[in-house]
Amino acid sequence: MKLEILDRDDHQKQIVAEFDSETLEKFKRQAARKISERTKIPGFRPGKAPYEMVRRIVGDGVILEEAIEILIDEAYPKILDETKIEPYGPGKLDEIISMEPPKFSFLIPLQPEVDLGNYREIREEYTPPEVADEDVEKILNRLRRRAGTAVPVERPAQQGDLVAIKMSAHLINPEEGQEKILIEENNFEMIAGVSEEHTDEEGYEWPFPGFVQELIGVSAGEKKVVKHTFSASDFSDDLAGQEAEFVFEVESVKEIVLPELDDSFAHLMGPYETLEALKNDIRQQLLSGKLQEYQRNYVDRVVDRLVEGATVKYPPVMVEDEVEHLLRHLEEDLGKQQMDLEAYLKARQITREELIEKEIRPAAEANVKRNLVLEEFARQEQIQIKASEIQTIYDIALNQARTDKELRQLAGKSMNTKQLADTMARMSINEIFNQRMINRLHAIATGKADEQPEATEEGSPSEEIGTTDTTESLEPSDEAKADASQPQA
């Protein structure tokens, strides 16, 4: 066997392998025997028909195809051994160059390579958020409105009134194939002029920013038509640039009589002795939420800089695998909404190929690079989960899976106790691992990290759990054979 190694720019090796004709002939006869074992040859027992008889029955092409498969199965490991290539995954036959002599081209994906550069020099300013007094006041006012008494009034709606309306909405010039109706006629109650009462956690105001201002000055029995052109920052960016018409009729206007803001109100809201205690609790909850969001965004910025400063090489098959993963995930999400991919593509007026090339593949490439960078970061920083921790996590999960009846009901019949424990343990392990990675990223970016990674307290790195991915059971053995899931920060 003669081998020629050719470099490529896509992190694969091209191997041209040339065999002697006698080798191929040997494999053709092996192929004929295999074919005769599964193909009925008149007058012969399975596997006993002579080569020429098999050749007449199935043809040279079928035998040659089978022979090439046998040759590849036998030759491929030898190719890897002789070339000293450590592949990322299975190679593939790229081309049959010739048959005289037998000459084949193989493509072999290489292990990814990551160079993080001077990542320990990354610095990102960290300024923890604060809670303003007006933020606390907004929450207090919302609580007062919900605890208030709605009293019918015979006047136009004012700021803070509870307004009952019957409303419908439609697109004025819907695109081809687009649903015209946005809101079927229905009854709604809204607080006039108070947008935060109708704004979700992501900051989207329903049905569009400023709608509640349109309620001010309208009396019961009156109708109003409001037109709005959606922007990308509105509730649904799919409607960006399109104009809609909202038609509503006011059915009633009620003034909300608010309770006094005092210690009695605090008692009404929960186990608070004083109004000040209630305010402090609100402030702490707001601060906790802001800190979580700020920390999430901060880590994203640090990881972006980590990725930008890294040099990453990986074979195309890694992206293809991630494309398939993202497509499956999309189909699962659509299934939860009682929709399939075909209907989704039709609604968006795009083809499967357009979806993959314009949206899925760019996301897959970014995911592969990001995950490889984080994996290498975890390796260099020696971020690990000890075998003893794995054991403890699994024991807790197994005990909970056995004793928590409510959890068992939620899991249903799709999981037995061991499977449920495995799933719970994996989630805990991934959460712990990601938090340790986040802590390390934060320490480096704020200039508070030690020059070297922290030393481990027990065992060597080889005895601990790092970033190895596995789909096997997490049930520990005496050596804690449980393994941590691949982290994604």
CSV table of C-alpha atoms in Angstrom, one decimal:
chain,number,residue,atom,x,y,z
A,1,MET,CA,0.0,0.0,0.0
A,2,LYS,CA,1.4,3.4,-1.1
A,3,LEU,CA,0.2,6.4,0.8
A,4,GLU,CA,0.3,10.1,-0.1
A,5,ILE,CA,-0.7,12.7,2.5
A,6,LEU,CA,-2.1,16.0,1.2
A,7,ASP,CA,-2.8,19.0,3.3
A,8,ARG,CA,-6.1,20.9,3.1
A,9,ASP,CA,-7.3,24.2,4.4
A,10,ASP,CA,-10.4,22.8,6.1
A,11,HIS,CA,-8.6,21.0,8.9
A,12,GLN,CA,-8.8,17.6,7.2
A,13,LYS,CA,-6.1,15.4,5.7
A,14,GLN,CA,-6.5,13.9,2.2
A,15,ILE,CA,-4.9,10.5,2.0
A,16,VAL,CA,-4.4,9.0,-1.4
A,17,ALA,CA,-3.9,5.2,-1.0
A,18,GLU,CA,-2.7,3.0,-3.9
A,19,PHE,CA,-3.1,-0.8,-3.6
A,20,ASP,CA,-1.9,-3.6,-5.9
A,21,SER,CA,-4.3,-5.4,-8.1
A,22,GLU,CA,-3.9,-8.7,-6.3
A,23,THR,CA,-5.2,-7.1,-3.0
A,24,LEU,CA,-8.3,-5.8,-4.7
A,25,GLU,CA,-8.9,-9.2,-6.4
A,26,LYS,CA,-8.6,-10.9,-2.9
A,27,PHE,CA,-11.3,-8.6,-1.6
A,28,LYS,CA,-13.5,-9.1,-4.6
A,29,ARG,CA,-13.6,-12.8,-3.9
A,30,GLN,CA,-14.3,-12.1,-0.2
A,31,ALA,CA,-17.1,-9.9,-1.4
A,32,ALA,CA,-18.6,-12.6,-3.6
A,33,ARG,CA,-18.7,-15.0,-0.7
A,34,LYS,CA,-20.5,-12.4,1.5
A,35,ILE,CA,-23.0,-11.7,-1.3
A,36,SER,CA,-23.7,-15.4,-1.9
A,37,GLU,CA,-24.5,-15.7,1.9
A,38,ARG,CA,-27.4,-13.3,1.6
A,39,THR,CA,-28.4,-13.8,-2.1
A,40,LYS,CA,-30.0,-17.0,-3.3
A,41,ILE,CA,-27.8,-18.7,-5.9
A,42,PRO,CA,-29.7,-21.6,-7.6
A,43,GLY,CA,-28.0,-24.9,-6.9
A,44,PHE,CA,-25.7,-23.7,-4.1
A,45,ARG,CA,-25.9,-23.4,-0.4
A,46,PRO,CA,-25.5,-19.9,1.2
A,47,GLY,CA,-21.9,-18.8,0.9
A,48,LYS,CA,-20.8,-21.8,-1.2
A,49,ALA,CA,-21.4,-20.5,-4.8
A,50,PRO,CA,-18.2,-20.1,-6.9
A,51,TYR,CA,-17.0,-16.6,-7.8
A,52,GLU,CA,-17.9,-16.8,-11.5
A,53,MET,CA,-21.5,-17.9,-10.7
A,54,VAL,CA,-22.0,-15.0,-8.3
A,55,ARG,CA,-20.5,-12.6,-10.8
A,56,ARG,CA,-23.0,-13.8,-13.5
A,57,ILE,CA,-25.9,-13.4,-11.1
A,58,VAL,CA,-25.2,-10.0,-9.5
A,59,GLY,CA,-22.7,-8.4,-11.9
A,60,ASP,CA,-19.2,-7.0,-11.5
A,61,GLY,CA,-20.5,-3.6,-10.2
A,62,VAL,CA,-22.1,-5.1,-7.1
A,63,ILE,CA,-19.1,-7.2,-6.3
A,64,LEU,CA,-16.7,-4.3,-6.8
A,65,GLU,CA,-18.8,-2.1,-4.5
A,66,GLU,CA,-18.8,-4.7,-1.8
A,67,ALA,CA,-15.0,-5.3,-2.3
A,68,ILE,CA,-14.2,-1.6,-1.8
A,69,GLU,CA,-16.2,-1.6,1.4
A,70,ILE,CA,-14.2,-4.6,2.7
A,71,LEU,CA,-11.0,-3.0,1.6
A,72,ILE,CA,-11.8,0.3,3.3
A,73,ASP,CA,-12.8,-1.5,6.6
A,74,GLU,CA,-9.4,-3.4,6.6
A,75,ALA,CA,-7.2,-0.7,5.2
A,76,TYR,CA,-8.5,2.4,7.0
A,77,PRO,CA,-7.0,1.5,10.5
A,78,LYS,CA,-3.7,0.7,8.8
A,79,ILE,CA,-3.8,4.1,7.1
A,80,LEU,CA,-4.3,5.8,10.4
A,81,ASP,CA,-1.5,3.8,12.0
A,82,GLU,CA,1.0,4.4,9.2
A,83,THR,CA,0.2,8.2,8.9
A,84,LYS,CA,0.1,8.7,12.7
A,85,ILE,CA,-3.1,10.7,12.3
A,86,GLU,CA,-5.4,11.0,15.2
A,87,PRO,CA,-8.8,11.7,13.6
A,88,TYR,CA,-11.7,13.6,15.2
A,89,GLY,CA,-14.1,11.0,13.8
A,90,PRO,CA,-14.6,8.5,11.0
A,91,GLY,CA,-13.1,9.4,7.7
A,92,LYS,CA,-14.8,8.8,4.4
A,93,LEU,CA,-14.0,7.7,0.9
A,94,ASP,CA,-13.8,10.9,-1.1
A,95,GLU,CA,-13.0,9.6,-4.6
A,96,ILE,CA,-12.1,6.4,-6.5
A,97,ILE,CA,-9.2,7.8,-8.5
A,98,SER,CA,-8.5,4.7,-10.6
A,99,MET,CA,-9.0,0.9,-10.7
A,100,GLU,CA,-5.8,0.0,-12.5
A,101,PRO,CA,-4.1,0.2,-10.2
A,102,PRO,CA,-6.7,0.5,-7.4
A,103,LYS,CA,-6.3,4.1,-6.1
A,104,PHE,CA,-8.6,5.8,-3.6
A,105,SER,CA,-8.8,9.2,-1.9
A,106,PHE,CA,-9.9,9.4,1.7
A,107,LEU,CA,-10.8,12.5,3.7
A,108,ILE,CA,-9.9,12.3,7.4
A,109,PRO,CA,-11.2,15.0,9.9
A,110,LEU,CA,-8.6,16.1,12.3
A,111,GLN,CA,-8.9,16.8,16.0
A,112,PRO,CA,-9.8,20.4,16.7
A,113,GLU,CA,-7.0,22.8,17.7
A,114,VAL,CA,-7.5,25.8,20.0
A,115,ASP,CA,-5.0,28.6,20.8
A,116,LEU,CA,-6.5,31.0,23.4
A,117,GLY,CA,-3.8,33.5,23.0
A,118,ASN,CA,-3.1,35.8,25.9
A,119,TYR,CA,-6.5,35.3,27.4
A,120,ARG,CA,-5.3,36.1,30.9
A,121,GLU,CA,-4.8,39.7,29.8
A,122,ILE,CA,-8.5,40.1,29.1
A,123,ARG,CA,-10.0,42.9,31.2
A,124,GLU,CA,-13.7,44.0,31.4
A,125,GLU,CA,-15.0,46.7,33.7
A,126,TYR,CA,-17.4,45.3,36.2
A,127,THR,CA,-19.8,47.9,37.7
A,128,PRO,CA,-22.6,46.2,39.7
A,129,PRO,CA,-26.0,47.7,39.1
A,130,GLU,CA,-27.9,49.7,41.8
A,131,VAL,CA,-31.6,50.0,42.5
A,132,ALA,CA,-33.0,53.5,42.3
A,133,ASP,CA,-35.8,54.7,44.7
A,134,GLU,CA,-38.1,55.2,41.8
A,135,ASP,CA,-37.8,51.5,40.9
A,136,VAL,CA,-39.0,50.6,44.4
A,137,GLU,CA,-41.8,53.1,44.1
A,138,LYS,CA,-43.0,51.6,40.8
A,139,ILE,CA,-43.3,48.2,42.5
A,140,LEU,CA,-45.1,49.7,45.5
A,141,ASN,CA,-47.6,51.5,43.2
A,142,ARG,CA,-48.2,48.2,41.3
A,143,LEU,CA,-48.9,46.4,44.5
A,144,ARG,CA,-51.2,49.2,45.6
A,145,ARG,CA,-53.1,49.1,42.3
A,146,ARG,CA,-53.6,45.3,42.7
A,147,ALA,CA,-54.8,45.8,46.3
A,148,GLY,CA,-57.0,48.7,45.4
A,149,THR,CA,-60.7,48.9,45.0
A,150,ALA,CA,-62.1,49.5,41.5
A,151,VAL,CA,-65.0,52.0,41.6
A,152,PRO,CA,-67.1,52.7,38.4
A,153,VAL,CA,-67.0,56.3,37.2
A,154,GLU,CA,-69.0,58.2,34.6
A,155,ARG,CA,-66.2,60.2,33.0
A,156,PRO,CA,-63.4,59.8,30.4
A,157,ALA,CA,-60.6,57.5,31.5
A,158,GLN,CA,-57.7,59.1,33.4
A,159,GLN,CA,-54.2,58.0,34.2
A,160,GLY,CA,-54.3,54.8,36.4
A,161,ASP,CA,-58.0,54.0,35.7
A,162,LEU,CA,-59.0,50.4,35.1
A,163,VAL,CA,-60.5,50.3,31.6
A,164,ALA,CA,-62.5,47.4,30.2
A,165,ILE,CA,-62.4,47.2,26.4
A,166,LYS,CA,-63.4,45.0,23.5
A,167,MET,CA,-60.6,45.0,21.0
A,168,SER,CA,-59.6,43.4,17.7
A,169,ALA,CA,-56.6,44.1,15.4
A,170,HIS,CA,-55.5,43.2,11.9
A,171,LEU,CA,-52.7,44.0,9.5
A,172,ILE,CA,-53.6,46.6,6.9
A,173,ASN,CA,-51.5,45.1,4.0
A,174,PRO,CA,-50.5,41.6,5.0
A,175,GLU,CA,-47.8,39.9,2.9
A,176,GLU,CA,-48.6,36.9,0.8
A,177,GLY,CA,-49.4,33.9,2.9
A,178,GLN,CA,-49.4,36.0,6.1
A,179,GLU,CA,-52.3,35.8,8.6
A,180,LYS,CA,-54.2,39.1,8.5
A,181,ILE,CA,-55.8,38.9,11.9
A,182,LEU,CA,-53.6,39.8,14.8
A,183,ILE,CA,-56.1,39.8,17.6
A,184,GLU,CA,-59.5,38.2,17.4
A,185,GLU,CA,-62.2,40.4,19.0
A,186,ASN,CA,-62.0,39.8,22.7
A,187,ASN,CA,-62.4,41.5,26.1
A,188,PHE,CA,-59.4,43.0,27.9
A,189,GLU,CA,-58.8,45.0,31.1
A,190,MET,CA,-56.0,47.5,31.0
A,191,ILE,CA,-54.6,50.3,33.2
A,192,ALA,CA,-54.8,53.6,31.3
A,193,GLY,CA,-51.5,55.3,30.8
A,194,VAL,CA,-49.5,52.8,32.9
A,195,SER,CA,-47.2,51.0,30.5
A,196,GLU,CA,-45.3,48.9,33.1
A,197,GLU,CA,-48.6,47.0,33.9
A,198,HIS,CA,-48.5,45.6,30.4
A,199,THR,CA,-44.8,45.1,29.9
A,200,ASP,CA,-43.2,41.6,30.1
A,201,GLU,CA,-39.8,40.7,31.7
A,202,GLU,CA,-38.0,41.3,28.4
A,203,GLY,CA,-39.3,44.8,28.1
A,204,TYR,CA,-42.0,44.3,25.4
A,205,GLU,CA,-45.2,46.3,25.9
A,206,TRP,CA,-48.4,44.7,24.8
A,207,PRO,CA,-50.0,45.1,22.3
A,208,PHE,CA,-47.5,47.8,21.3
A,209,PRO,CA,-45.6,50.6,23.0
A,210,GLY,CA,-47.8,53.5,24.0
A,211,PHE,CA,-51.1,51.8,23.5
A,212,VAL,CA,-52.3,52.4,27.0
A,213,GLN,CA,-51.9,56.1,26.5
A,214,GLU,CA,-54.6,55.8,23.8
A,215,LEU,CA,-57.1,54.8,26.5
A,216,ILE,CA,-56.8,58.2,28.3
A,217,GLY,CA,-59.7,60.5,27.5
A,218,VAL,CA,-62.1,57.8,26.2
A,219,SER,CA,-65.4,57.2,27.9
A,220,ALA,CA,-67.6,54.1,28.2
A,221,GLY,CA,-69.5,53.4,24.9
A,222,GLU,CA,-67.0,55.2,22.7
A,223,LYS,CA,-65.0,53.5,19.9
A,224,LYS,CA,-61.5,54.3,18.8
A,225,VAL,CA,-59.3,53.2,15.9
A,226,VAL,CA,-55.5,53.3,16.4
A,227,LYS,CA,-53.0,52.6,13.7
A,228,HIS,CA,-49.4,51.5,14.5
A,229,THR,CA,-46.4,50.6,12.4
A,230,PHE,CA,-44.4,47.9,14.1
A,231,SER,CA,-40.6,48.3,14.7
A,232,ALA,CA,-38.0,45.5,15.3
A,233,SER,CA,-38.1,46.4,19.1
A,234,ASP,CA,-41.9,45.7,19.3
A,235,PHE,CA,-43.4,42.6,20.8
A,236,SER,CA,-43.0,40.6,17.5
A,237,ASP,CA,-40.0,41.5,15.3
A,238,ASP,CA,-41.6,39.4,12.5
A,239,LEU,CA,-44.0,42.3,12.0
A,240,ALA,CA,-41.3,44.9,11.7
A,241,GLY,CA,-42.2,47.6,9.1
A,242,GLN,CA,-45.9,46.5,8.8
A,243,GLU,CA,-48.9,48.7,9.7
A,244,ALA,CA,-51.8,47.4,11.8
A,245,GLU,CA,-55.2,48.8,12.8
A,246,PHE,CA,-56.4,48.3,16.4
A,247,VAL,CA,-60.1,48.9,17.0
A,248,PHE,CA,-61.5,49.0,20.5
A,249,GLU,CA,-64.7,50.0,22.3
A,250,VAL,CA,-64.6,51.0,25.9
A,251,GLU,CA,-67.1,49.1,28.0
A,252,SER,CA,-66.4,50.6,31.4
A,253,VAL,CA,-64.1,52.9,33.2
A,254,LYS,CA,-63.3,52.4,36.9
A,255,GLU,CA,-61.2,54.5,39.2
A,256,ILE,CA,-58.8,52.4,41.4
A,257,VAL,CA,-58.9,53.7,44.9
A,258,LEU,CA,-55.5,52.9,46.3
A,259,PRO,CA,-54.8,51.9,49.9
A,260,GLU,CA,-52.7,54.1,52.1
A,261,LEU,CA,-49.0,53.4,51.9
A,262,ASP,CA,-48.2,52.6,55.5
A,263,ASP,CA,-47.4,49.8,57.9
A,264,SER,CA,-50.9,48.3,57.5
A,265,PHE,CA,-50.4,48.0,53.8
A,266,ALA,CA,-47.1,46.2,54.5
A,267,HIS,CA,-48.9,43.7,56.7
A,268,LEU,CA,-51.4,43.1,53.9
A,269,MET,CA,-48.5,42.3,51.5
A,270,GLY,CA,-46.9,39.7,53.7
A,271,PRO,CA,-44.9,39.0,56.9
A,272,TYR,CA,-43.6,42.6,57.1
A,273,GLU,CA,-43.7,44.6,60.4
A,274,THR,CA,-43.2,47.9,58.8
A,275,LEU,CA,-43.5,49.6,55.4
A,276,GLU,CA,-39.7,50.1,55.5
A,277,ALA,CA,-39.2,46.3,55.8
A,278,LEU,CA,-41.4,45.8,52.7
A,279,LYS,CA,-39.4,48.4,50.8
A,280,ASN,CA,-36.1,46.7,51.8
A,281,ASP,CA,-37.4,43.4,50.6
A,282,ILE,CA,-38.5,44.9,47.3
A,283,ARG,CA,-35.1,46.5,46.9
A,284,GLN,CA,-33.3,43.3,47.5
A,285,GLN,CA,-35.4,41.3,45.1
A,286,LEU,CA,-34.9,44.0,42.4
A,287,LEU,CA,-31.2,44.1,43.1
A,288,SER,CA,-30.9,40.3,42.9
A,289,GLY,CA,-32.7,40.3,39.5
A,290,LYS,CA,-30.5,43.1,38.2
A,291,LEU,CA,-27.4,41.4,39.4
A,292,GLN,CA,-28.3,38.2,37.7
A,293,GLU,CA,-28.9,40.0,34.4
A,294,TYR,CA,-25.8,42.1,34.7
A,295,GLN,CA,-23.7,39.1,35.5
A,296,ARG,CA,-25.1,37.1,32.6
A,297,ASN,CA,-24.4,40.0,30.2
A,298,TYR,CA,-20.9,40.5,31.7
A,299,VAL,CA,-19.9,36.9,31.2
A,300,ASP,CA,-21.2,37.0,27.7
A,301,ARG,CA,-19.0,40.0,26.9
A,302,VAL,CA,-16.0,38.3,28.5
A,303,VAL,CA,-16.6,35.0,26.6
A,304,ASP,CA,-17.0,37.0,23.3
A,305,ARG,CA,-13.6,38.6,23.9
A,306,LEU,CA,-12.2,35.1,24.8
A,307,VAL,CA,-13.5,33.7,21.5
A,308,GLU,CA,-12.4,36.8,19.5
A,309,GLY,CA,-8.8,36.4,20.8
A,310,ALA,CA,-8.7,32.6,20.1
A,311,THR,CA,-7.5,30.8,17.0
A,312,VAL,CA,-9.7,27.8,16.4
A,313,LYS,CA,-9.4,25.0,13.7
A,314,TYR,CA,-12.0,22.3,13.3
A,315,PRO,CA,-13.2,19.9,10.6
A,316,PRO,CA,-16.4,20.6,8.7
A,317,VAL,CA,-18.1,17.5,10.2
A,318,MET,CA,-18.3,19.3,13.6
A,319,VAL,CA,-20.4,22.0,12.0
A,320,GLU,CA,-22.6,19.5,10.1
A,321,ASP,CA,-23.2,17.7,13.4
A,322,GLU,CA,-24.2,20.9,15.1
A,323,VAL,CA,-26.5,21.9,12.2
A,324,GLU,CA,-28.3,18.6,12.7
A,325,HIS,CA,-28.5,19.2,16.4
A,326,LEU,CA,-30.0,22.7,16.0
A,327,LEU,CA,-32.5,21.4,13.4
A,328,ARG,CA,-33.6,18.7,15.8
A,329,HIS,CA,-33.9,21.2,18.6
A,330,LEU,CA,-36.0,23.5,16.4
A,331,GLU,CA,-38.3,20.7,15.3
A,332,GLU,CA,-38.8,19.7,19.0
A,333,ASP,CA,-39.7,23.3,19.9
A,334,LEU,CA,-42.1,23.5,17.0
A,335,GLY,CA,-43.7,20.2,18.1
A,336,LYS,CA,-44.5,21.7,21.5
A,337,GLN,CA,-46.4,24.4,19.6
A,338,GLN,CA,-48.3,21.8,17.5
A,339,MET,CA,-46.3,22.8,14.4
A,340,ASP,CA,-43.9,20.9,12.1
A,341,LEU,CA,-40.9,22.2,10.2
A,342,GLU,CA,-42.8,22.3,6.9
A,343,ALA,CA,-45.5,24.5,8.3
A,344,TYR,CA,-42.9,26.7,9.9
A,345,LEU,CA,-41.0,27.2,6.6
A,346,LYS,CA,-44.3,27.9,4.8
A,347,ALA,CA,-45.3,30.5,7.3
A,348,ARG,CA,-41.9,32.2,7.0
A,349,GLN,CA,-41.9,31.8,3.2
A,350,ILE,CA,-38.4,30.3,3.1
A,351,THR,CA,-37.0,26.9,2.0
A,352,ARG,CA,-35.2,24.4,4.2
A,353,GLU,CA,-32.0,25.2,2.4
A,354,GLU,CA,-32.4,28.9,3.0
A,355,LEU,CA,-33.1,28.4,6.7
A,356,ILE,CA,-30.0,26.2,7.0
A,357,GLU,CA,-27.6,28.5,5.1
A,358,LYS,CA,-28.8,31.8,6.4
A,359,GLU,CA,-29.6,31.0,10.0
A,360,ILE,CA,-28.8,27.5,11.2
A,361,ARG,CA,-25.3,27.1,9.8
A,362,PRO,CA,-24.0,30.5,11.0
A,363,ALA,CA,-25.3,29.7,14.5
A,364,ALA,CA,-23.7,26.2,14.3
A,365,GLU,CA,-20.3,27.6,13.4
A,366,ALA,CA,-20.5,30.1,16.2
A,367,ASN,CA,-21.6,27.3,18.7
A,368,VAL,CA,-18.7,25.0,17.6
A,369,LYS,CA,-16.1,27.7,18.0
A,370,ARG,CA,-17.5,29.0,21.3
A,371,ASN,CA,-17.8,25.5,22.8
A,372,LEU,CA,-14.3,24.5,21.8
A,373,VAL,CA,-12.9,27.8,23.2
A,374,LEU,CA,-14.7,27.2,26.5
A,375,GLU,CA,-13.6,23.6,26.7
A,376,GLU,CA,-9.9,24.6,26.2
A,377,PHE,CA,-10.4,27.4,28.8
A,378,ALA,CA,-11.7,24.9,31.3
A,379,ARG,CA,-8.7,22.6,30.5
A,380,GLN,CA,-6.1,25.2,30.9
A,381,GLU,CA,-7.7,26.6,34.1
A,382,GLN,CA,-8.1,23.1,35.5
A,383,ILE,CA,-11.8,23.6,36.1
A,384,GLN,CA,-13.0,20.2,37.3
A,385,ILE,CA,-15.5,18.3,39.3
A,386,LYS,CA,-14.0,15.8,41.7
A,387,ALA,CA,-15.0,12.2,41.7
A,388,SER,CA,-16.1,12.5,45.3
A,389,GLU,CA,-18.4,15.4,44.3
A,390,ILE,CA,-19.9,13.3,41.5
A,391,GLN,CA,-20.6,10.5,44.0
A,392,THR,CA,-22.4,12.9,46.4
A,393,ILE,CA,-24.4,14.6,43.6
A,394,TYR,CA,-25.6,11.2,42.3
A,395,ASP,CA,-26.4,9.9,45.8
A,396,ILE,CA,-28.6,13.0,46.5
A,397,ALA,CA,-30.3,12.7,43.1
A,398,LEU,CA,-30.9,9.0,43.5
A,399,ASN,CA,-32.4,9.5,47.0
A,400,GLN,CA,-34.7,12.3,45.7
A,401,ALA,CA,-35.7,10.2,42.7
A,402,ARG,CA,-36.8,7.4,45.0
A,403,THR,CA,-38.6,9.4,47.6
A,404,ASP,CA,-40.0,12.5,45.9
A,405,LYS,CA,-43.5,11.4,44.7
A,406,GLU,CA,-44.3,14.7,43.1
A,407,LEU,CA,-41.0,14.5,41.1
A,408,ARG,CA,-41.8,11.0,40.0
A,409,GLN,CA,-45.3,12.1,38.8
A,410,LEU,CA,-43.7,14.9,36.8
A,411,ALA,CA,-41.2,12.5,35.2
A,412,GLY,CA,-44.1,10.1,34.3
A,413,LYS,CA,-43.6,6.6,32.9
A,414,SER,CA,-40.9,7.7,30.4
A,415,MET,CA,-38.2,7.4,33.1
A,416,ASN,CA,-37.4,4.8,35.7
A,417,THR,CA,-35.8,5.8,39.0
A,418,LYS,CA,-32.3,5.4,37.8
A,419,GLN,CA,-32.9,7.3,34.6
A,420,LEU,CA,-34.4,10.2,36.6
A,421,ALA,CA,-31.5,10.2,39.0
A,422,ASP,CA,-29.1,10.3,36.0
A,423,THR,CA,-30.9,13.2,34.5
A,424,MET,CA,-31.0,15.2,37.7
A,425,ALA,CA,-27.3,14.5,38.5
A,426,ARG,CA,-26.3,15.6,35.0
A,427,MET,CA,-28.2,18.9,35.4
A,428,SER,CA,-26.5,19.5,38.8
A,429,ILE,CA,-23.1,18.7,37.5
A,430,ASN,CA,-23.5,20.9,34.5
A,431,GLU,CA,-24.7,23.8,36.7
A,432,ILE,CA,-21.8,23.4,39.1
A,433,PHE,CA,-19.3,23.2,36.3
A,434,ASN,CA,-20.7,26.3,34.5
A,435,GLN,CA,-20.7,28.3,37.7
A,436,ARG,CA,-17.1,27.4,38.4
A,437,MET,CA,-16.2,28.5,34.8
A,438,ILE,CA,-18.1,31.7,35.2
A,439,ASN,CA,-16.4,32.5,38.5
A,440,ARG,CA,-13.0,31.9,36.9
A,441,LEU,CA,-13.9,34.1,33.9
A,442,HIS,CA,-15.0,36.8,36.2
A,443,ALA,CA,-11.8,36.6,38.3
A,444,ILE,CA,-9.6,36.9,35.2
A,445,ALA,CA,-11.6,39.7,33.6
A,446,THR,CA,-11.6,41.8,36.8
A,447,GLY,CA,-7.9,41.2,37.4
A,448,LYS,CA,-8.4,39.2,40.6
A,449,ALA,CA,-7.3,35.8,39.3
A,450,ASP,CA,-4.1,34.2,40.6
A,451,GLU,CA,-1.3,33.9,38.1
A,452,GLN,CA,-1.8,30.1,38.0
A,453,PRO,CA,-5.0,28.1,38.2
A,454,GLU,CA,-6.0,27.0,41.7
A,455,ALA,CA,-4.5,23.7,42.8
A,456,THR,CA,-6.9,20.9,43.3
A,457,GLU,CA,-7.5,19.6,46.8
A,458,GLU,CA,-7.6,15.9,46.1
A,459,GLY,CA,-6.1,13.7,43.5
A,460,SER,CA,-4.5,14.7,40.2
A,461,PRO,CA,-6.4,16.1,37.2
A,462,SER,CA,-6.5,12.6,35.7
A,463,GLU,CA,-8.4,11.4,38.7
A,464,GLU,CA,-11.1,14.1,38.5
A,465,ILE,CA,-13.9,14.9,36.2
A,466,GLY,CA,-13.2,17.6,33.6
A,467,THR,CA,-15.1,18.4,30.4
A,468,THR,CA,-15.5,14.9,29.0
A,469,ASP,CA,-18.8,14.4,27.3
A,470,THR,CA,-20.7,11.1,27.8
A,471,THR,CA,-24.1,9.6,27.2
A,472,GLU,CA,-23.4,6.7,29.5
A,473,SER,CA,-25.1,6.1,32.9
A,474,LEU,CA,-24.0,8.3,35.8
A,475,GLU,CA,-24.3,5.5,38.3
A,476,PRO,CA,-21.0,5.6,40.2
A,477,SER,CA,-18.8,2.6,40.7
A,478,ASP,CA,-16.1,2.2,43.3
A,479,GLU,CA,-13.9,4.6,41.3
A,480,ALA,CA,-16.8,7.0,40.6
A,481,LYS,CA,-17.2,6.2,37.0
A,482,ALA,CA,-19.8,9.0,36.8
A,483,ASP,CA,-18.8,11.6,34.2
A,484,ALA,CA,-19.7,15.3,33.8
A,485,SER,CA,-21.6,16.6,30.8
A,486,GLN,CA,-20.0,18.9,28.4
A,487,PRO,CA,-20.4,22.4,29.8
A,488,GLN,CA,-21.9,25.4,27.9
A,489,ALA,CA,-21.5,28.7,29.6
